[in-house]
Coordinates of C-alpha atoms and ligand atoms in Angstrom, one line a residue:
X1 CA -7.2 -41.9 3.3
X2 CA -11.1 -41.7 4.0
X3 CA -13.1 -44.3 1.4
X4 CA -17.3 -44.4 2.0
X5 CA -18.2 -47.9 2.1
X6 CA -21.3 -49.1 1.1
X7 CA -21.8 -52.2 1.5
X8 CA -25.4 -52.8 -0.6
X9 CA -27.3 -56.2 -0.1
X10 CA -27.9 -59.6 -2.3
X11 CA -24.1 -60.3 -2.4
X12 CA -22.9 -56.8 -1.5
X13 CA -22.3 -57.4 1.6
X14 CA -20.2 -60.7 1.2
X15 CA -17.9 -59.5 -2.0
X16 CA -17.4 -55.9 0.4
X17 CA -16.0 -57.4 3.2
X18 CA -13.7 -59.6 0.6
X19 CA -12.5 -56.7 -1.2
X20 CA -11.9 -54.6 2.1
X21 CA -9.8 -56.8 3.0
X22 CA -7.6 -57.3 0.0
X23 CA -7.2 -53.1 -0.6
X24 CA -6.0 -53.2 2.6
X25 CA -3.0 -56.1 1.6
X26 CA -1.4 -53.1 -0.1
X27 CA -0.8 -51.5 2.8
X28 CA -2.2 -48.0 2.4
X29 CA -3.5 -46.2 5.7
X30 CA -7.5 -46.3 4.2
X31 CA -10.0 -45.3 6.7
X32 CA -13.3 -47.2 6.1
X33 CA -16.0 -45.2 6.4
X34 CA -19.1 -46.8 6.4
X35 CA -22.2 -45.0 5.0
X36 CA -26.1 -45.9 5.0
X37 CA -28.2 -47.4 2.0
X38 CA -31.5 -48.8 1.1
X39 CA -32.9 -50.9 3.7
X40 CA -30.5 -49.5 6.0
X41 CA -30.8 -46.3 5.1
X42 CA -34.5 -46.3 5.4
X43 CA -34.1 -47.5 8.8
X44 CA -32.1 -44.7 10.1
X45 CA -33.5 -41.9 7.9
X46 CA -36.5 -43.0 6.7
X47 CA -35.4 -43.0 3.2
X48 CA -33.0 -45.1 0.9
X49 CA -31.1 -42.1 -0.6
X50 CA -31.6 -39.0 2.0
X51 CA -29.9 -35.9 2.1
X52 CA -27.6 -37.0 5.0
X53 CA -26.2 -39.6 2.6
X54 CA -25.8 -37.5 -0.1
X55 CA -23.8 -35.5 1.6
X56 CA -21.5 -37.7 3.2
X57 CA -20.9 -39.3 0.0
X58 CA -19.8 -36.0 -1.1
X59 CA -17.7 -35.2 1.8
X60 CA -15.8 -38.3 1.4
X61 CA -15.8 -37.9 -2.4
X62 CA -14.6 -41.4 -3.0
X63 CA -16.7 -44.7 -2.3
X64 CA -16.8 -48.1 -2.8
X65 CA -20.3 -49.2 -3.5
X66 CA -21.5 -52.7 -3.6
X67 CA -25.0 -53.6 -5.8
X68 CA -28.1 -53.0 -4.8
X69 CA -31.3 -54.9 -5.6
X70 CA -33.3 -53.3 -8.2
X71 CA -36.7 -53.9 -7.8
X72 CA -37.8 -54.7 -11.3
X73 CA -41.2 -52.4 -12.1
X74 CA -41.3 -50.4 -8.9
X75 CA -37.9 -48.6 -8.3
X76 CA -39.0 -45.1 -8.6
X77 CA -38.1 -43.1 -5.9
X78 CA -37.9 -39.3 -5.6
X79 CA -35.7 -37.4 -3.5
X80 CA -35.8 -33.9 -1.9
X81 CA -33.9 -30.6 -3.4
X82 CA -31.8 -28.3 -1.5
X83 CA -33.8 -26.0 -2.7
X84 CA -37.5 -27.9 -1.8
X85 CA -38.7 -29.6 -4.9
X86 CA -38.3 -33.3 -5.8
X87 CA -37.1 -35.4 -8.7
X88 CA -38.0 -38.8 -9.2
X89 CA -35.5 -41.6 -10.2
X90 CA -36.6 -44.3 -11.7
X91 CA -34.0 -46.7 -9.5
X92 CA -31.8 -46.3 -6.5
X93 CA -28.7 -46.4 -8.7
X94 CA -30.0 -44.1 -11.1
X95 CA -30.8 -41.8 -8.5
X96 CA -27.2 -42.1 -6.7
X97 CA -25.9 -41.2 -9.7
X98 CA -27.4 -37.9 -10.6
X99 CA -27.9 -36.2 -6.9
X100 CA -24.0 -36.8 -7.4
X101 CA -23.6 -35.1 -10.6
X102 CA -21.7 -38.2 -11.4
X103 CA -21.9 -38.0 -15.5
X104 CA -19.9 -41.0 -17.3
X105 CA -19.4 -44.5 -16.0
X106 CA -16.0 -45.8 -17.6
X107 CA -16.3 -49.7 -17.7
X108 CA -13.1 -51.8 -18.6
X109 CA -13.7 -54.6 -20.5
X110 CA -10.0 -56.5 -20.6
X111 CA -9.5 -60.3 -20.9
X112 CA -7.4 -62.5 -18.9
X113 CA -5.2 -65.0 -20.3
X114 CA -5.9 -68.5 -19.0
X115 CA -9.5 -67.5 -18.4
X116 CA -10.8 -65.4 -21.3
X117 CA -10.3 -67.7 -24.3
X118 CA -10.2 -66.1 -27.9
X119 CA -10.6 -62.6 -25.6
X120 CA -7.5 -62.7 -23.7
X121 CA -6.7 -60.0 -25.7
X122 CA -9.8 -57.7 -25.3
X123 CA -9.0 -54.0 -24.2
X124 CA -11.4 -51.8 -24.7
X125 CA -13.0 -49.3 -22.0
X126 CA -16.8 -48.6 -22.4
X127 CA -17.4 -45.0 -21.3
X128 CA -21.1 -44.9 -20.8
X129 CA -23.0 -41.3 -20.1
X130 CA -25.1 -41.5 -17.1
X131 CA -26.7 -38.8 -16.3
X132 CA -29.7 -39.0 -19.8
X133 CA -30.9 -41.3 -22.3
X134 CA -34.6 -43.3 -21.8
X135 CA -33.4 -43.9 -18.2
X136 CA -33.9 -39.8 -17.4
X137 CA -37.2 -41.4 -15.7
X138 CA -39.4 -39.8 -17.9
X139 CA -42.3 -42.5 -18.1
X140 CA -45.9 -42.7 -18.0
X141 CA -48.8 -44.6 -18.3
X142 CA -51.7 -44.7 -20.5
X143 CA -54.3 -46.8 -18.7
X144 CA -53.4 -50.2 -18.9
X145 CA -52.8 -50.2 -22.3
X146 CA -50.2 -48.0 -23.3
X147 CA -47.0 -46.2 -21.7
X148 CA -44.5 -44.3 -22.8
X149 CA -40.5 -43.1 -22.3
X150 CA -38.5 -40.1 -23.6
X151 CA -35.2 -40.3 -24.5
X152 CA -33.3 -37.3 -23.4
X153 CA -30.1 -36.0 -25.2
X154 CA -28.6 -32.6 -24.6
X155 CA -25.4 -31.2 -25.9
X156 CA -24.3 -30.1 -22.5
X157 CA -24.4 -34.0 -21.4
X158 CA -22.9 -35.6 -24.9
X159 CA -20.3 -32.8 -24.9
X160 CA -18.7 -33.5 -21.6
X161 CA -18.9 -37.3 -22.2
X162 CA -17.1 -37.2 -24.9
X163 CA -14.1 -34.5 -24.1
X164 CA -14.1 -37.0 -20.8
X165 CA -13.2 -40.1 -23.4
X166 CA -10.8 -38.0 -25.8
X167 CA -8.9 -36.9 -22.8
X168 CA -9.0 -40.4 -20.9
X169 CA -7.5 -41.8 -24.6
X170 CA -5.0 -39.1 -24.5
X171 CA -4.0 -39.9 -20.7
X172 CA -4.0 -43.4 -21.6
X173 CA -1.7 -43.9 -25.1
X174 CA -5.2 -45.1 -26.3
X175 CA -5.1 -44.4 -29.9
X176 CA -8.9 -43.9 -30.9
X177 CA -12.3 -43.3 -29.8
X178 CA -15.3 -44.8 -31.5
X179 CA -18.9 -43.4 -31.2
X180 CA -21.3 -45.7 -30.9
X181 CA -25.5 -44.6 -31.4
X182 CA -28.2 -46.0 -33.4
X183 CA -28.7 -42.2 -35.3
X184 CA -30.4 -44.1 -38.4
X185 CA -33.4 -44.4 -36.5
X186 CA -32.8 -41.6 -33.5
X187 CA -31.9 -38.8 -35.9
X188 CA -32.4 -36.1 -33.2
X189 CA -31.3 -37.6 -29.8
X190 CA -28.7 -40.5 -31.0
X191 CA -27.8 -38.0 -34.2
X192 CA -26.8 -35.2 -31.8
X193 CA -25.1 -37.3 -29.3
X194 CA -23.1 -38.5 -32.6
X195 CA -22.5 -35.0 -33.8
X196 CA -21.4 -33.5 -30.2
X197 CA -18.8 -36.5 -30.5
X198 CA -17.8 -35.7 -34.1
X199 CA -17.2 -32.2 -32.8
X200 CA -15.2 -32.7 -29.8
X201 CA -13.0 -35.4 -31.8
X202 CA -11.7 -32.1 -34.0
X203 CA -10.0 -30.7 -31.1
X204 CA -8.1 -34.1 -30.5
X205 CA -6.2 -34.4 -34.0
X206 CA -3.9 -37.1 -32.0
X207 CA -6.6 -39.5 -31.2
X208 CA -8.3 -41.3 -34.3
X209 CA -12.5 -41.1 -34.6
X210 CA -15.0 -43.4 -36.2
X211 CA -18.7 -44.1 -35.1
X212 CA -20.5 -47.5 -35.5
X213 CA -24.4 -48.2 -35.2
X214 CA -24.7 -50.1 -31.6
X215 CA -26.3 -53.1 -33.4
X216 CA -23.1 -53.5 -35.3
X217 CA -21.3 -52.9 -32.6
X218 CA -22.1 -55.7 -31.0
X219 CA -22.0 -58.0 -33.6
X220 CA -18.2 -56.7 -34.4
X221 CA -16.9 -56.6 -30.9
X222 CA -17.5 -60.1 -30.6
X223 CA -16.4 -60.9 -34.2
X224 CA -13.4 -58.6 -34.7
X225 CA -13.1 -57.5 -30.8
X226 CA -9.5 -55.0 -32.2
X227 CA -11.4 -53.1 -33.7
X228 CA -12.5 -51.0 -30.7
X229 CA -10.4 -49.1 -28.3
X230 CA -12.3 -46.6 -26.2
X231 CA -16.5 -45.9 -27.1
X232 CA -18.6 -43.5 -25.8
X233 CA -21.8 -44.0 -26.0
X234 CA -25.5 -43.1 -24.3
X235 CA -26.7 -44.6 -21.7
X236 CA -28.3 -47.4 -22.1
X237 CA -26.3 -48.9 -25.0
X238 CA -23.1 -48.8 -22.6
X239 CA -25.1 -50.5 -20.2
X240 CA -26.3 -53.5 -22.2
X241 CA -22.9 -53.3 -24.3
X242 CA -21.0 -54.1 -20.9
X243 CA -23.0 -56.7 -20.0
X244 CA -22.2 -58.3 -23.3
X245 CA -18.4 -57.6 -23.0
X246 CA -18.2 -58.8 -19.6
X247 CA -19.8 -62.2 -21.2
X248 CA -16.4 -62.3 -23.3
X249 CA -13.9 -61.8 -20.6
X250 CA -16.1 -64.7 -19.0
X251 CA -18.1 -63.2 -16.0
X252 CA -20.2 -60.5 -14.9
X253 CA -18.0 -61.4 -11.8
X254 CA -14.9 -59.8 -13.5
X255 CA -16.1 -56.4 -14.7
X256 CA -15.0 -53.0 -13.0
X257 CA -16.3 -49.8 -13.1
X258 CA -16.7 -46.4 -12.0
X259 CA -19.1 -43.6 -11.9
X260 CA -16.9 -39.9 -12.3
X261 CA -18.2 -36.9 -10.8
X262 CA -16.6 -33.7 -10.3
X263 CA -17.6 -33.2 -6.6
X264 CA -17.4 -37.3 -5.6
X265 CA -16.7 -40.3 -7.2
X266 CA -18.1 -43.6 -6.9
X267 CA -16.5 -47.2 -7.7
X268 CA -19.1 -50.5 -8.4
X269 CA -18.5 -53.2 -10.2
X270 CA -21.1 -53.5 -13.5
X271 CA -22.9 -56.3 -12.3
X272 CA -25.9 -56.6 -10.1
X273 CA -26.9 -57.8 -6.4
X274 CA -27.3 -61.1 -8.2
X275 CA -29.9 -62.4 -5.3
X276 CA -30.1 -66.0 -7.1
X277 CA -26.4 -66.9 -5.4
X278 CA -26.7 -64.3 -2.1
X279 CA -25.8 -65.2 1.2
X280 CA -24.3 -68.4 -0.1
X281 CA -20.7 -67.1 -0.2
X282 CA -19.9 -68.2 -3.7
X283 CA -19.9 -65.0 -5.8
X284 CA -16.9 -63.5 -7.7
X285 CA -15.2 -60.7 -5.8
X286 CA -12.9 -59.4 -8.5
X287 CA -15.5 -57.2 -10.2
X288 CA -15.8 -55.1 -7.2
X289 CA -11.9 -55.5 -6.1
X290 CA -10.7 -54.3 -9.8
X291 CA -13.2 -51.4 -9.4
X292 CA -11.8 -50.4 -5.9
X293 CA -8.3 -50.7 -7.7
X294 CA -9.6 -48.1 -10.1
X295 CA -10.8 -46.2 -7.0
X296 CA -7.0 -46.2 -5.3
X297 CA -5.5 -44.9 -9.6
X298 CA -8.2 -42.2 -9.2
X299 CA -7.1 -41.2 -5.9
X300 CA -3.6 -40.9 -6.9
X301 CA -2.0 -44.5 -5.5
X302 CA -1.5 -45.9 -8.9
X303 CA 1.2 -48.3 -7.6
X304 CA -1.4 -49.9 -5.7
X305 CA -4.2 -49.9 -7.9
X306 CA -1.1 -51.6 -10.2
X307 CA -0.4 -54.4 -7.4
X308 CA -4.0 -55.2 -7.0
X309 CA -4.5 -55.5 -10.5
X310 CA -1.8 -57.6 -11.3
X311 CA -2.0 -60.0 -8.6
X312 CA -5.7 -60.8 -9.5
X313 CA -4.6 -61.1 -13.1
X314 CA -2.1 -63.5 -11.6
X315 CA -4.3 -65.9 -9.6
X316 CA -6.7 -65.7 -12.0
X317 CA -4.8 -66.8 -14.6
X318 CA -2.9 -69.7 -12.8
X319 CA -6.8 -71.1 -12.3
X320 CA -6.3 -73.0 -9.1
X321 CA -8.3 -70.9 -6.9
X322 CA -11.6 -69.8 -9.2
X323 CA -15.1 -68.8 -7.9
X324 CA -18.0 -70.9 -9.8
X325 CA -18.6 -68.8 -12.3
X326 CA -15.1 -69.1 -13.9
X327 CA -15.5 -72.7 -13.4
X328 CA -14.1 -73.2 -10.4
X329 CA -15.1 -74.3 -6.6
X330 CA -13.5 -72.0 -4.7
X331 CA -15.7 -69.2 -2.7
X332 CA -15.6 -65.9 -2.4
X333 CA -13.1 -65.4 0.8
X334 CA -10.6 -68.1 -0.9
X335 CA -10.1 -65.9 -3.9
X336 CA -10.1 -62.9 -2.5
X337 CA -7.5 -64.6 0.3
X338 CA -5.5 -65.2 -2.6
X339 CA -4.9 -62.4 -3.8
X340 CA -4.8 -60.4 -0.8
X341 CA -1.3 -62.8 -0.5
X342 CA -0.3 -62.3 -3.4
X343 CA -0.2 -58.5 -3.3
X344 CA 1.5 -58.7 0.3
X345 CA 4.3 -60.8 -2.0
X346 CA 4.6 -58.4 -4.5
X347 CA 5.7 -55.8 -1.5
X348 CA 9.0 -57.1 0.0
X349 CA 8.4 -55.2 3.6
X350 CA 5.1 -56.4 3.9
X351 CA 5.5 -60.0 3.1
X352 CA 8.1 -60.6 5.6
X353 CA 5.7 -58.5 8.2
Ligands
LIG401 P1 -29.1 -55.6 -12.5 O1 -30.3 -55.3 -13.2 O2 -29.0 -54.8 -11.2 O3 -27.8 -55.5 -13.3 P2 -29.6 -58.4 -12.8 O4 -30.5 -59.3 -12.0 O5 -30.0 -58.1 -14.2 O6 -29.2 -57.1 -12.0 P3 -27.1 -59.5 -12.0 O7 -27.5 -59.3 -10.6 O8 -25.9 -58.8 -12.4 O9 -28.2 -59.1 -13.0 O10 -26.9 -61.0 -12.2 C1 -27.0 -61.6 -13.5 C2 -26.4 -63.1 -13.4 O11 -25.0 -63.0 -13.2 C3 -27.0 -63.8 -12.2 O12 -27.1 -65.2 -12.6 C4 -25.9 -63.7 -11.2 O13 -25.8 -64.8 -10.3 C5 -24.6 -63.6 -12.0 N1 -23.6 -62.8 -11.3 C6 -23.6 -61.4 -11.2 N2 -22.6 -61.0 -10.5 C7 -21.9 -62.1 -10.1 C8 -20.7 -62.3 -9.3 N3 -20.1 -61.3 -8.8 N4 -20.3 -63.6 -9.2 C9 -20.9 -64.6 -9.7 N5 -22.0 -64.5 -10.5 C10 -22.5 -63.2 -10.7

């Protein structure tokens, strides 16, 4: 099985190589391969996102991806059409994202017993839509005094983000889907998004529908965290929202994700490069290992995926070996060492290999 790899930089590089090796403790035949970004990118291509790695992302239509640095205020970058014309991003992320086509970003937020406190009970999956909202890239200056964003909504985008969450809850035994928006204040862009959700939710009579305002939201998934289950939301509500909920498991260091396309798929854990801690060895693996274990359930090895999952779950909850962020002193190729035993365990051929 072909996976791109790519690898990223701040503490990309250091949680890849951890979480490489632990997939591979399950014993599936996975082919690495390894594909070009950013600064490495531009050395060989002359551009962070050219067309060369578009494609092989595409022809491998499943990769790993480690963060990237996000240059705060100067990200844009615009990339060439098949067809000619350019469109500028305004990040590296963003711009992976959409030459993909890749249109929600499903984020688990689930506690862990023994490290998530009052959350150990916390399962709910964020499914963010990626491809609109104020981070379209559709900014501009006025002078030095003003600038300005648009928020983009369309009913093509909300539509397919929210028949993607109805039928992930139906897949899933989830039992309700929850819109969240701020359409008090957005009436046209959050109050269609909210409408396109109200309308797909009619064709799923099995799968229970409410909406909340995102401010309230956020107040009640900390407060009264059972009340949500699945919840779709725009773009950049899911993004701060996961942040927040990956503060309640306890660490940016534990939360997954993936980015769906229809063409290629790509897995990365919701944090960021995190360049205060880089090169030190110290950061938390699992965020990136649980979202390559989502990779291996999306590429049909949900055994696996189940085994990876579990026997993180497991170290982490006996707390002996814990990165810094959970409170521990362990470092990043400890933990991951740890589990990458503890899923050779769990197989009876392998361990005695
Ligand atoms: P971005 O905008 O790309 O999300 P950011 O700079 O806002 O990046 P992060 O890079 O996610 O945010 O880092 C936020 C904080 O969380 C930092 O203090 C960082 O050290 C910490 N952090 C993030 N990921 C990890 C990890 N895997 N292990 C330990 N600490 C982490």
């Amino acid at each position: 099985m072909r996976v791109g790899v790519l690898k990223g930089n701040g503490i990309g590089p250091e949680i890849t190589s951890a979480v490489l090796q632990v997939l591979e403790a399950t014993g599936l035949p996975l082919e690495w391969v390894h594909i070009p970004i950013a600064d490495e990118a531009v050395e060989r291509y002359g551009h962070p996102l050219p067309r060369q790695v578009v494609d092989a992302l595409r022809e491998v239509k499943v990769a790993l991806k480690a963060p990237l640095i996000v240059n705060k205020g100067e990200g844009r970058l615009s990339c060439v059409q098949e067809d000619g014309s350019e469109v500028t991003y305004p990040s590296l992320n963003n711009a992976i994202r959409r030459e993909l086509k890749l249109f929600v970003n499903p984020r688990p937020l689930r506690g862990i017993p023994g490290i998530s406190g009052r959350y150990e009970n916390l399962d709910v999956v964020v499914m963010r839509e990626v491809t609109e909202d104020v981070y379209v890239g559709w900014e501009h200056r006025i002078g030095d005094v003003a600038a300005q964003a648009i928020k983009l909504t369309t009913r093509e985008a909300a539509v397919r983000v929210a028949r993607y969450s109805f039928d992930y809850a139906r897949r899933n035994g989830r039992r309700k889907v929850s819109c969240l928006h701020k359409a008090n204040v957005l009436n046209y862009t959050d109050g269609l998004f909210l409408r396109c959700c109200a309308e797909v939710a009619r064709e799923y009579p099995d799968i229970e529908f409410d909406d909340y305002m995102i401010d309230a939201a956020c107040y009640l998934i900390i407060k009264e965290p059972q009340r949500f289950d699945v919840v779709v939301t725009p773009n950049q509500y899911g993004d701060i929202l996961s942040d927040l909920g990956a503060g309640l498991v306890g660490s940016l260091g534990l939360a997954p994700g993936a980015n769906i396309g229809e063409v290629a798929s790509v897995f990365e854990a919701s944090h960021g490069a995190a360049p205060d801690i880089a090169g030190k060895g110290i950061a938390n693996p699992v965020a990136l290992l649980l979202s390559g274990a989502l990779l291996l359930q999306h590429a049909g090895h949900g055994r696996e995926a189940a085994s990876v999952v579990r026997a993180t779950r497991a170290v982490l909850g006996e707390g002996k070996v814990l990165t810094r962020d959970l409170g521990g002193t362990a470092n990043t190729l400890a933990l991951a060492g740890a589990i990458a035993d503890r899923v050779r365990a769990s197989d009876p051929d392998r361990s005695s290999a």
